[in-house]
mmCIF file of C-alpha atoms and ligand atoms in Angstrom:
data_model
loop_
_atom_site.group_PDB
_atom_site.id
_atom_site.type_symbol
_atom_site.label_atom_id
_atom_site.label_comp_id
_atom_site.label_asym_id
_atom_site.label_seq_id
_atom_site.Cartn_x
_atom_site.Cartn_y
_atom_site.Cartn_z
ATOM 1 C CA ASP A 1 -6.950 6.686 -12.397
ATOM 2 C CA ARG A 2 -4.472 4.779 -10.400
ATOM 3 C CA MET A 3 -3.059 7.991 -8.488
ATOM 4 C CA LYS A 4 -6.265 8.984 -7.531
ATOM 5 C CA GLU A 5 -7.344 5.533 -6.397
ATOM 6 C CA ALA A 6 -3.984 5.447 -4.263
ATOM 7 C CA VAL A 7 -4.377 8.997 -2.731
ATOM 8 C CA THR A 8 -8.021 8.550 -1.856
ATOM 9 C CA ARG A 9 -7.344 8.390 1.703
ATOM 10 C CA THR A 10 -4.843 11.348 1.663
ATOM 11 C CA ARG A 11 -8.015 13.085 0.232
ATOM 12 C CA ASP A 12 -10.339 12.291 2.795
ATOM 13 C CA SER A 13 -8.058 13.913 5.024
ATOM 14 C CA LEU A 14 -6.353 17.173 3.196
ATOM 15 C CA GLY A 15 -8.652 17.556 0.457
ATOM 16 C CA GLU A 16 -11.833 17.485 3.066
ATOM 17 C CA ARG A 17 -10.530 19.414 5.292
ATOM 18 C CA ILE A 18 -9.517 22.118 2.619
ATOM 19 C CA GLU A 19 -12.934 21.905 1.255
ATOM 20 C CA SER A 20 -14.670 22.476 4.725
ATOM 21 C CA VAL A 21 -12.385 25.952 5.032
ATOM 22 C CA ILE A 22 -13.167 26.772 1.636
ATOM 23 C CA ALA A 23 -16.909 25.885 2.191
ATOM 24 C CA LEU A 24 -16.472 28.545 5.202
ATOM 25 C CA THR A 25 -14.549 31.126 3.412
ATOM 26 C CA ARG A 26 -16.809 34.160 1.824
ATOM 27 C CA GLU A 27 -13.907 36.366 2.653
ATOM 28 C CA VAL A 28 -10.041 34.955 2.436
ATOM 29 C CA ASP A 29 -9.083 36.887 5.816
ATOM 30 C CA GLU A 30 -6.458 35.977 8.172
ATOM 31 C CA GLY A 31 -8.567 33.553 9.731
ATOM 32 C CA ALA A 32 -9.155 31.378 6.668
ATOM 33 C CA LEU A 33 -5.545 31.088 6.102
ATOM 34 C CA GLU A 34 -4.710 30.139 9.668
ATOM 35 C CA GLU A 35 -6.987 27.381 9.249
ATOM 36 C CA LEU A 36 -5.445 26.531 6.179
ATOM 37 C CA GLU A 37 -2.201 26.365 7.731
ATOM 38 C CA MET A 38 -3.227 23.896 10.157
ATOM 39 C CA SER A 39 -4.751 21.716 7.582
ATOM 40 C CA LEU A 40 -1.399 21.578 5.960
ATOM 41 C CA LEU A 41 0.786 20.992 8.507
ATOM 42 C CA ALA A 42 -1.812 17.928 9.326
ATOM 43 C CA SER A 43 -1.036 16.506 6.103
ATOM 44 C CA ASP A 44 2.637 16.561 6.750
ATOM 45 C CA LEU A 45 3.813 19.127 4.298
ATOM 46 C CA GLY A 46 6.188 20.284 7.069
ATOM 47 C CA VAL A 47 6.760 23.927 8.573
ATOM 48 C CA THR A 48 9.107 25.146 6.187
ATOM 49 C CA THR A 49 6.950 24.122 2.774
ATOM 50 C CA THR A 50 3.701 25.256 4.580
ATOM 51 C CA THR A 51 5.003 28.750 5.673
ATOM 52 C CA GLU A 52 5.941 29.349 1.934
ATOM 53 C CA ILE A 53 2.990 28.475 0.698
ATOM 54 C CA ILE A 54 0.651 30.252 3.355
ATOM 55 C CA ASP A 55 2.838 33.379 3.036
ATOM 56 C CA ALA A 56 2.521 33.396 -0.670
ATOM 57 C CA LEU A 57 -1.307 33.285 -0.394
ATOM 58 C CA ARG A 58 -1.585 35.832 2.263
ATOM 59 C CA GLU A 59 0.408 38.454 -0.131
ATOM 60 C CA ARG A 60 -2.180 37.545 -2.882
ATOM 61 C CA ALA A 61 -5.224 38.228 -0.540
ATOM 62 C CA LYS A 62 -3.624 41.434 0.507
ATOM 63 C CA ARG A 63 -3.860 42.592 -2.728
ATOM 64 C CA GLN A 64 -7.257 41.524 -2.831
ATOM 65 C CA GLN A 65 -6.375 38.905 -5.591
ATOM 66 C CA ILE A 66 -8.551 36.003 -4.096
ATOM 67 C CA ARG A 67 -12.015 36.435 -4.310
ATOM 68 C CA ASP A 68 -13.205 33.064 -2.890
ATOM 69 C CA GLY A 69 -12.852 29.584 -1.876
ATOM 70 C CA ALA A 70 -12.475 28.303 -4.909
ATOM 71 C CA GLU A 71 -9.936 30.982 -6.345
ATOM 72 C CA LEU A 72 -8.015 29.758 -2.803
ATOM 73 C CA LYS A 73 -8.136 26.309 -3.931
ATOM 74 C CA GLU A 74 -6.881 26.943 -7.376
ATOM 75 C CA LEU A 75 -4.196 28.954 -6.042
ATOM 76 C CA LEU A 76 -2.968 26.449 -3.405
ATOM 77 C CA LYS A 77 -2.824 23.566 -6.271
ATOM 78 C CA ALA A 78 -0.967 26.046 -8.502
ATOM 79 C CA GLN A 79 1.723 26.633 -5.315
ATOM 80 C CA ILE A 80 1.917 23.091 -4.680
ATOM 81 C CA LYS A 81 2.555 22.009 -8.033
ATOM 82 C CA GLY A 82 5.246 24.684 -8.418
ATOM 83 C CA ILE A 83 7.099 23.616 -5.468
ATOM 84 C CA LEU A 84 7.205 20.149 -6.808
ATOM 85 C CA ASP A 85 7.998 21.217 -10.719
ATOM 86 C CA ASP A 86 10.787 23.430 -9.557
ATOM 87 C CA GLN A 87 12.685 20.234 -8.561
ATOM 88 C CA GLN A 88 12.312 18.632 -11.878
ATOM 89 C CA ARG A 89 15.544 17.853 -13.809
ATOM 90 C CA PRO A 90 16.018 17.316 -17.254
ATOM 91 C CA PRO A 91 16.520 13.607 -17.708
ATOM 92 C CA HIS A 92 20.136 12.363 -17.542
ATOM 93 C CA VAL A 93 22.059 11.688 -21.106
ATOM 94 C CA VAL A 94 23.291 7.983 -21.099
ATOM 95 C CA ASN A 95 26.377 8.266 -23.251
ATOM 96 C CA SER A 96 26.830 4.404 -23.448
ATOM 97 C CA PRO A 97 24.774 1.737 -22.147
ATOM 98 C CA PRO A 98 23.879 0.662 -19.757
ATOM 99 C CA GLU A 99 22.118 3.084 -17.915
ATOM 100 C CA VAL A 100 23.040 2.379 -14.035
ATOM 101 C CA ILE A 101 20.372 2.990 -11.691
ATOM 102 C CA MET A 102 21.146 2.635 -7.978
ATOM 103 C CA MET A 103 18.833 1.958 -5.357
ATOM 104 C CA VAL A 104 19.470 3.388 -1.737
ATOM 105 C CA GLY A 105 17.608 3.597 1.237
ATOM 106 C CA VAL A 106 17.013 2.426 4.823
ATOM 107 C CA ASN A 107 15.905 -1.346 5.282
ATOM 108 C CA GLY A 108 12.034 -1.806 4.974
ATOM 109 C CA THR A 109 11.145 1.276 2.998
ATOM 110 C CA GLY A 110 10.512 -0.901 -0.131
ATOM 111 C CA LYS A 111 13.778 -0.699 -1.837
ATOM 112 C CA THR A 112 13.851 -4.260 -2.969
ATOM 113 C CA THR A 113 10.392 -4.138 -4.016
ATOM 114 C CA THR A 114 10.844 -1.161 -5.922
ATOM 115 C CA THR A 115 13.881 -2.420 -7.669
ATOM 116 C CA GLY A 116 11.757 -5.248 -8.803
ATOM 117 C CA LYS A 117 8.682 -3.378 -9.811
ATOM 118 C CA LEU A 118 11.122 -0.958 -11.642
ATOM 119 C CA ALA A 119 12.862 -3.889 -13.472
ATOM 120 C CA ALA A 120 9.304 -4.564 -14.693
ATOM 121 C CA TYR A 121 8.244 -1.155 -15.722
ATOM 122 C CA PHE A 122 11.401 -0.722 -17.907
ATOM 123 C CA ARG A 123 10.817 -4.333 -19.108
ATOM 124 C CA ALA A 124 7.222 -3.230 -20.415
ATOM 125 C CA GLN A 125 8.800 -0.212 -22.153
ATOM 126 C CA GLY A 126 10.532 -2.720 -24.220
ATOM 127 C CA LYS A 127 14.144 -2.295 -22.513
ATOM 128 C CA SER A 128 16.514 -5.016 -21.655
ATOM 129 C CA VAL A 129 16.968 -5.005 -18.067
ATOM 130 C CA LEU A 130 19.315 -6.638 -15.980
ATOM 131 C CA MET A 131 19.347 -6.702 -11.800
ATOM 132 C CA CYS A 132 21.981 -6.529 -9.333
ATOM 133 C CA ALA A 133 21.254 -8.276 -6.047
ATOM 134 C CA ALA A 134 24.035 -6.163 -4.039
ATOM 135 C CA ASP A 135 21.893 -5.914 -0.627
ATOM 136 C CA THR A 136 24.190 -8.900 0.691
ATOM 137 C CA PHE A 137 23.165 -7.973 4.498
ATOM 138 C CA ARG A 138 19.520 -8.428 4.424
ATOM 139 C CA ALA A 139 18.934 -12.421 4.935
ATOM 140 C CA ALA A 140 15.972 -12.327 2.349
ATOM 141 C CA ALA A 141 16.742 -9.689 0.177
ATOM 142 C CA ILE A 142 18.803 -11.585 -2.535
ATOM 143 C CA GLU A 143 15.859 -14.133 -2.649
ATOM 144 C CA GLN A 144 13.063 -11.879 -2.532
ATOM 145 C CA LEU A 145 14.618 -10.097 -6.115
ATOM 146 C CA GLU A 146 14.881 -13.499 -7.379
ATOM 147 C CA VAL A 147 11.237 -13.734 -7.112
ATOM 148 C CA TRP A 148 10.657 -10.529 -8.938
ATOM 149 C CA GLY A 149 13.153 -11.308 -11.358
ATOM 150 C CA GLN A 150 10.919 -14.346 -12.117
ATOM 151 C CA ARG A 151 7.720 -12.308 -12.330
ATOM 152 C CA SER A 152 8.905 -9.825 -14.937
ATOM 153 C CA GLY A 153 11.462 -12.044 -16.721
ATOM 154 C CA VAL A 154 14.397 -10.327 -15.788
ATOM 155 C CA GLU A 155 17.685 -11.790 -14.774
ATOM 156 C CA ILE A 156 19.634 -11.058 -11.712
ATOM 157 C CA ILE A 157 23.318 -10.889 -10.814
ATOM 158 C CA LYS A 158 23.889 -11.763 -7.315
ATOM 159 C CA THR A 159 26.451 -13.033 -4.778
ATOM 160 C CA ARG A 160 25.758 -15.113 -1.607
ATOM 161 C CA GLN A 161 24.597 -13.513 1.500
ATOM 162 C CA GLY A 162 27.213 -11.788 3.434
ATOM 163 C CA GLY A 163 29.382 -11.692 0.074
ATOM 164 C CA ASP A 164 31.479 -8.227 -1.166
ATOM 165 C CA PRO A 165 28.396 -5.984 -2.788
ATOM 166 C CA SER A 166 31.074 -4.556 -4.969
ATOM 167 C CA ALA A 167 31.934 -7.836 -6.413
ATOM 168 C CA ALA A 168 28.448 -8.455 -7.505
ATOM 169 C CA LEU A 169 28.085 -5.272 -8.731
ATOM 170 C CA PHE A 170 31.264 -5.654 -10.674
ATOM 171 C CA ASP A 171 30.081 -8.700 -12.095
ATOM 172 C CA ALA A 172 26.668 -7.402 -13.223
ATOM 173 C CA LEU A 173 28.391 -4.256 -14.878
ATOM 174 C CA GLN A 174 30.720 -6.677 -17.009
ATOM 175 C CA ALA A 175 27.343 -8.688 -17.910
ATOM 176 C CA ALA A 176 25.338 -5.861 -18.669
ATOM 177 C CA LYS A 177 27.902 -4.444 -21.072
ATOM 178 C CA ALA A 178 28.642 -8.032 -22.626
ATOM 179 C CA ARG A 179 24.935 -8.177 -23.058
ATOM 180 C CA SER A 180 24.083 -4.587 -24.332
ATOM 181 C CA ASN A 181 21.789 -4.420 -21.458
ATOM 182 C CA ASP A 182 19.739 -1.028 -21.801
ATOM 183 C CA VAL A 183 19.448 -0.640 -18.063
ATOM 184 C CA LEU A 184 21.144 -2.182 -14.885
ATOM 185 C CA ILE A 185 19.344 -1.571 -11.713
ATOM 186 C CA VAL A 186 21.311 -2.178 -8.514
ATOM 187 C CA ASP A 187 19.511 -3.101 -5.047
ATOM 188 C CA THR A 188 21.702 -1.868 -2.291
ATOM 189 C CA ALA A 189 21.866 -2.519 1.644
ATOM 190 C CA GLY A 190 20.349 -0.276 3.930
ATOM 191 C CA ARG A 191 21.614 -1.036 7.493
ATOM 192 C CA LEU A 192 21.556 2.006 9.355
ATOM 193 C CA HIS A 193 23.060 1.344 12.727
ATOM 194 C CA THR A 194 26.244 1.226 11.245
ATOM 195 C CA LYS A 195 26.009 4.446 9.117
ATOM 196 C CA ASN A 196 29.661 4.971 8.639
ATOM 197 C CA SER A 197 30.264 1.513 7.057
ATOM 198 C CA LEU A 198 27.431 1.870 4.964
ATOM 199 C CA MET A 199 28.404 5.027 3.107
ATOM 200 C CA ALA A 200 31.867 3.840 2.545
ATOM 201 C CA GLU A 201 30.204 0.894 1.218
ATOM 202 C CA LEU A 202 27.770 3.141 -0.972
ATOM 203 C CA ASP A 203 30.870 5.091 -2.175
ATOM 204 C CA LYS A 204 33.193 1.793 -2.780
ATOM 205 C CA MET A 205 29.900 0.730 -5.300
ATOM 206 C CA ARG A 206 30.292 4.346 -6.925
ATOM 207 C CA ARG A 207 33.644 4.094 -7.737
ATOM 208 C CA THR A 208 33.402 0.483 -8.876
ATOM 209 C CA THR A 209 30.529 1.457 -11.142
ATOM 210 C CA GLN A 210 32.862 4.326 -12.610
ATOM 211 C CA ARG A 211 35.824 2.056 -13.113
ATOM 212 C CA ILE A 212 33.464 0.088 -15.958
ATOM 213 C CA VAL A 213 30.912 2.696 -16.863
ATOM 214 C CA PRO A 214 32.600 5.956 -16.378
ATOM 215 C CA ASP A 215 29.240 8.187 -16.505
ATOM 216 C CA ALA A 216 27.344 5.887 -14.275
ATOM 217 C CA PRO A 217 25.565 5.744 -11.712
ATOM 218 C CA HIS A 218 23.061 8.011 -13.971
ATOM 219 C CA GLU A 219 20.528 7.765 -11.161
ATOM 220 C CA VAL A 220 20.645 7.376 -7.654
ATOM 221 C CA LEU A 221 17.094 6.843 -6.353
ATOM 222 C CA LEU A 222 16.454 7.244 -2.577
ATOM 223 C CA VAL A 223 13.543 5.007 -1.756
ATOM 224 C CA MET A 224 11.378 6.535 1.316
ATOM 225 C CA ASP A 225 8.413 5.202 3.004
ATOM 226 C CA ALA A 226 5.548 7.864 2.959
ATOM 227 C CA THR A 227 4.034 6.413 5.944
ATOM 228 C CA THR A 228 7.240 7.534 8.064
ATOM 229 C CA GLY A 229 5.864 10.986 7.725
ATOM 230 C CA GLN A 230 8.420 13.818 9.077
ATOM 231 C CA ASN A 231 10.527 11.009 10.387
ATOM 232 C CA GLY A 232 11.788 9.896 7.455
ATOM 233 C CA LEU A 233 13.242 13.011 6.355
ATOM 234 C CA GLN A 234 15.866 12.622 9.058
ATOM 235 C CA GLN A 235 17.086 9.703 7.773
ATOM 236 C CA ALA A 236 16.956 10.737 3.982
ATOM 237 C CA ARG A 237 19.306 13.440 4.802
ATOM 238 C CA LEU A 238 21.901 11.135 5.420
ATOM 239 C CA PHE A 239 22.035 9.595 2.104
ATOM 240 C CA THR A 240 21.505 12.894 0.542
ATOM 241 C CA GLU A 241 24.652 14.250 2.037
ATOM 242 C CA SER A 242 26.975 11.333 0.980
ATOM 243 C CA ALA A 243 25.398 9.078 -1.607
ATOM 244 C CA GLY A 244 24.970 11.289 -4.307
ATOM 245 C CA VAL A 245 21.133 11.036 -4.476
ATOM 246 C CA THR A 246 19.592 12.246 -7.765
ATOM 247 C CA GLY A 247 16.037 11.274 -7.063
ATOM 248 C CA ILE A 248 13.166 10.035 -4.813
ATOM 249 C CA VAL A 249 10.819 7.179 -4.746
ATOM 250 C CA LEU A 250 7.963 7.450 -2.589
ATOM 251 C CA THR A 251 6.859 3.877 -1.455
ATOM 252 C CA LYS A 252 3.493 3.085 0.629
ATOM 253 C CA LEU A 253 1.709 6.212 -0.588
ATOM 254 C CA ASP A 254 -1.451 4.004 -0.340
ATOM 255 C CA GLY A 255 -0.750 3.268 3.235
ATOM 256 C CA THR A 256 -0.918 6.948 4.243
ATOM 257 C CA ALA A 257 -3.609 9.809 4.802
ATOM 258 C CA LYS A 258 -0.925 12.201 4.623
ATOM 259 C CA GLY A 259 0.188 12.687 0.761
ATOM 260 C CA GLY A 260 1.669 16.133 1.773
ATOM 261 C CA ILE A 261 4.872 14.188 2.611
ATOM 262 C CA VAL A 262 5.354 14.227 -0.895
ATOM 263 C CA VAL A 263 5.709 17.824 -1.252
ATOM 264 C CA ALA A 264 7.378 18.195 1.989
ATOM 265 C CA ILE A 265 10.273 15.656 1.051
ATOM 266 C CA ALA A 266 10.848 17.198 -2.877
ATOM 267 C CA ARG A 267 10.906 20.764 -1.231
ATOM 268 C CA GLU A 268 13.186 20.203 1.855
ATOM 269 C CA LEU A 269 15.575 17.513 0.129
ATOM 270 C CA GLU A 270 15.530 19.739 -3.215
ATOM 271 C CA LEU A 271 15.263 16.500 -5.362
ATOM 272 C CA PRO A 272 12.617 15.510 -7.960
ATOM 273 C CA VAL A 273 10.071 12.674 -6.964
ATOM 274 C CA ARG A 274 10.569 10.172 -9.779
ATOM 275 C CA PHE A 275 8.029 7.426 -9.004
ATOM 276 C CA VAL A 276 5.652 6.556 -6.115
ATOM 277 C CA GLY A 277 4.853 3.184 -4.830
ATOM 278 C CA VAL A 278 1.106 2.532 -4.310
ATOM 279 C CA GLY A 279 0.963 -0.806 -3.408
ATOM 280 C CA GLU A 280 2.890 -4.167 -3.116
ATOM 281 C CA LYS A 281 2.295 -5.836 -6.723
ATOM 282 C CA ILE A 282 4.363 -5.635 -9.902
ATOM 283 C CA GLU A 283 2.211 -2.847 -11.344
ATOM 284 C CA ASP A 284 1.666 -0.634 -8.203
ATOM 285 C CA LEU A 285 4.711 1.757 -9.314
ATOM 286 C CA LEU A 286 3.796 5.291 -11.077
ATOM 287 C CA PRO A 287 6.257 7.341 -12.627
ATOM 288 C CA PHE A 288 5.378 10.824 -10.970
ATOM 289 C CA ASP A 289 3.080 13.299 -12.299
ATOM 290 C CA SER A 290 2.844 16.494 -10.378
ATOM 291 C CA ALA A 291 -0.355 17.787 -11.986
ATOM 292 C CA ALA A 292 -2.075 14.201 -11.577
ATOM 293 C CA PHE A 293 -0.768 14.105 -7.799
ATOM 294 C CA VAL A 294 -1.934 17.646 -6.913
ATOM 295 C CA ASP A 295 -5.345 16.865 -8.438
ATOM 296 C CA SER A 296 -5.380 13.717 -6.339
ATOM 297 C CA LEU A 297 -4.450 15.310 -3.158
ATOM 298 C CA LEU A 298 -7.160 18.346 -3.661
ATOM 299 C CA GLY A 299 -9.588 16.997 -5.933
HETATM 300 P P1 GDP B 1 13.530 -3.081 1.694
HETATM 301 O O1 GDP B 1 14.064 -3.529 3.037
HETATM 302 O O2 GDP B 1 13.816 -1.389 1.885
HETATM 303 O O3 GDP B 1 14.246 -3.726 0.633
HETATM 304 O O4 GDP B 1 12.171 -3.161 1.725
HETATM 305 P P2 GDP B 1 11.078 -4.298 0.941
HETATM 306 O O5 GDP B 1 11.308 -4.218 -0.411
HETATM 307 O O6 GDP B 1 11.666 -5.899 1.325
HETATM 308 O O7 GDP B 1 9.753 -3.996 1.258
HETATM 309 C C1 GDP B 1 9.133 -4.073 2.760
HETATM 310 C C2 GDP B 1 7.727 -4.182 2.687
HETATM 311 O O8 GDP B 1 7.193 -2.919 2.334
HETATM 312 C C3 GDP B 1 7.274 -5.626 1.533
HETATM 313 O O9 GDP B 1 6.145 -5.991 2.697
HETATM 314 C C4 GDP B 1 6.474 -4.940 0.723
HETATM 315 O O10 GDP B 1 5.667 -5.442 0.151
HETATM 316 C C5 GDP B 1 6.201 -3.403 1.536
HETATM 317 N N1 GDP B 1 5.800 -2.288 0.202
HETATM 318 C C6 GDP B 1 7.015 -1.656 -0.500
HETATM 319 N N2 GDP B 1 6.219 -1.012 -1.542
HETATM 320 C C7 GDP B 1 5.063 -0.683 -1.053
HETATM 321 C C8 GDP B 1 4.122 0.036 -1.475
HETATM 322 O O11 GDP B 1 4.491 0.952 -2.434
HETATM 323 N N3 GDP B 1 2.973 -0.058 -0.959
HETATM 324 C C9 GDP B 1 2.641 -0.717 0.211
HETATM 325 N N4 GDP B 1 1.616 -0.714 0.788
HETATM 326 N N5 GDP B 1 3.604 -1.737 0.353
HETATM 327 C C10 GDP B 1 5.091 -1.612 -0.298
#
């Protein structure tokens, strides 16, 4: 399936390494656990997450509860799935439409692309969708979003480049209410070198939103690039600390052999992964499914 396809390169890496550890493991001893630990670290699971997994497996091994490599692999899969599922939350309640989804993240992570894909995703579910081009900073962002809108038949509300994002957002919220749209997706700016002004802008947008739709934004999705690995986590913290992030979209999963980053991000940011991007086309956005992901990662 699509997830498997996208994570094939990931599998070559973590899946194969683990296969080789397991092939050699007649007995699950400290040596095997160390090998496994190296494999998990090499796949970008990060120190915290890897240590947690290895400690749990070591406990089991001590009590002679792991008989062979195959069992080790199943336990490992269950551990990783458990970490991902721990972060899941019940879906948010939308008291009165529109449901407002704000997209935040650093430039170049795929925020605009994901906004466009997400609009098409909801559209395909029969929902009426509106997009707001509130990334008024990056030169091409508004035109880019217009192209996505044409592809999916979703209208966009925009302002000129350099305009006030909150003004565009205000118009979009009014329009979405007037037209009874089900969903409003807001693309925001992500310039990082002026981090205080960026956070102030996001905060202003949040307050503007709440003036018109009091329980919104219902979801603030942090868009992260899977190919940036552990470095991306540092930048992400900036947003989670001040932008009220409720979930993660991990893009470019098709471009990394280190799918373990998905687990590290969920665990370390304590946020659910909502969607993954697996390519540049409109259909290349998948709702995140932990079981499918773990199967793709480890086979
Ligand atoms: P923004 O600056 O965060 O709005 O980033 P863009 O939406 O402009 O995306 C930056 C680049 O990443 C573009 O070339 C996109 O086509 C590409 N991109 C976005 N998502 C994915 C994905 O899931 N897979 C791949 N391979 N490329 C992606």
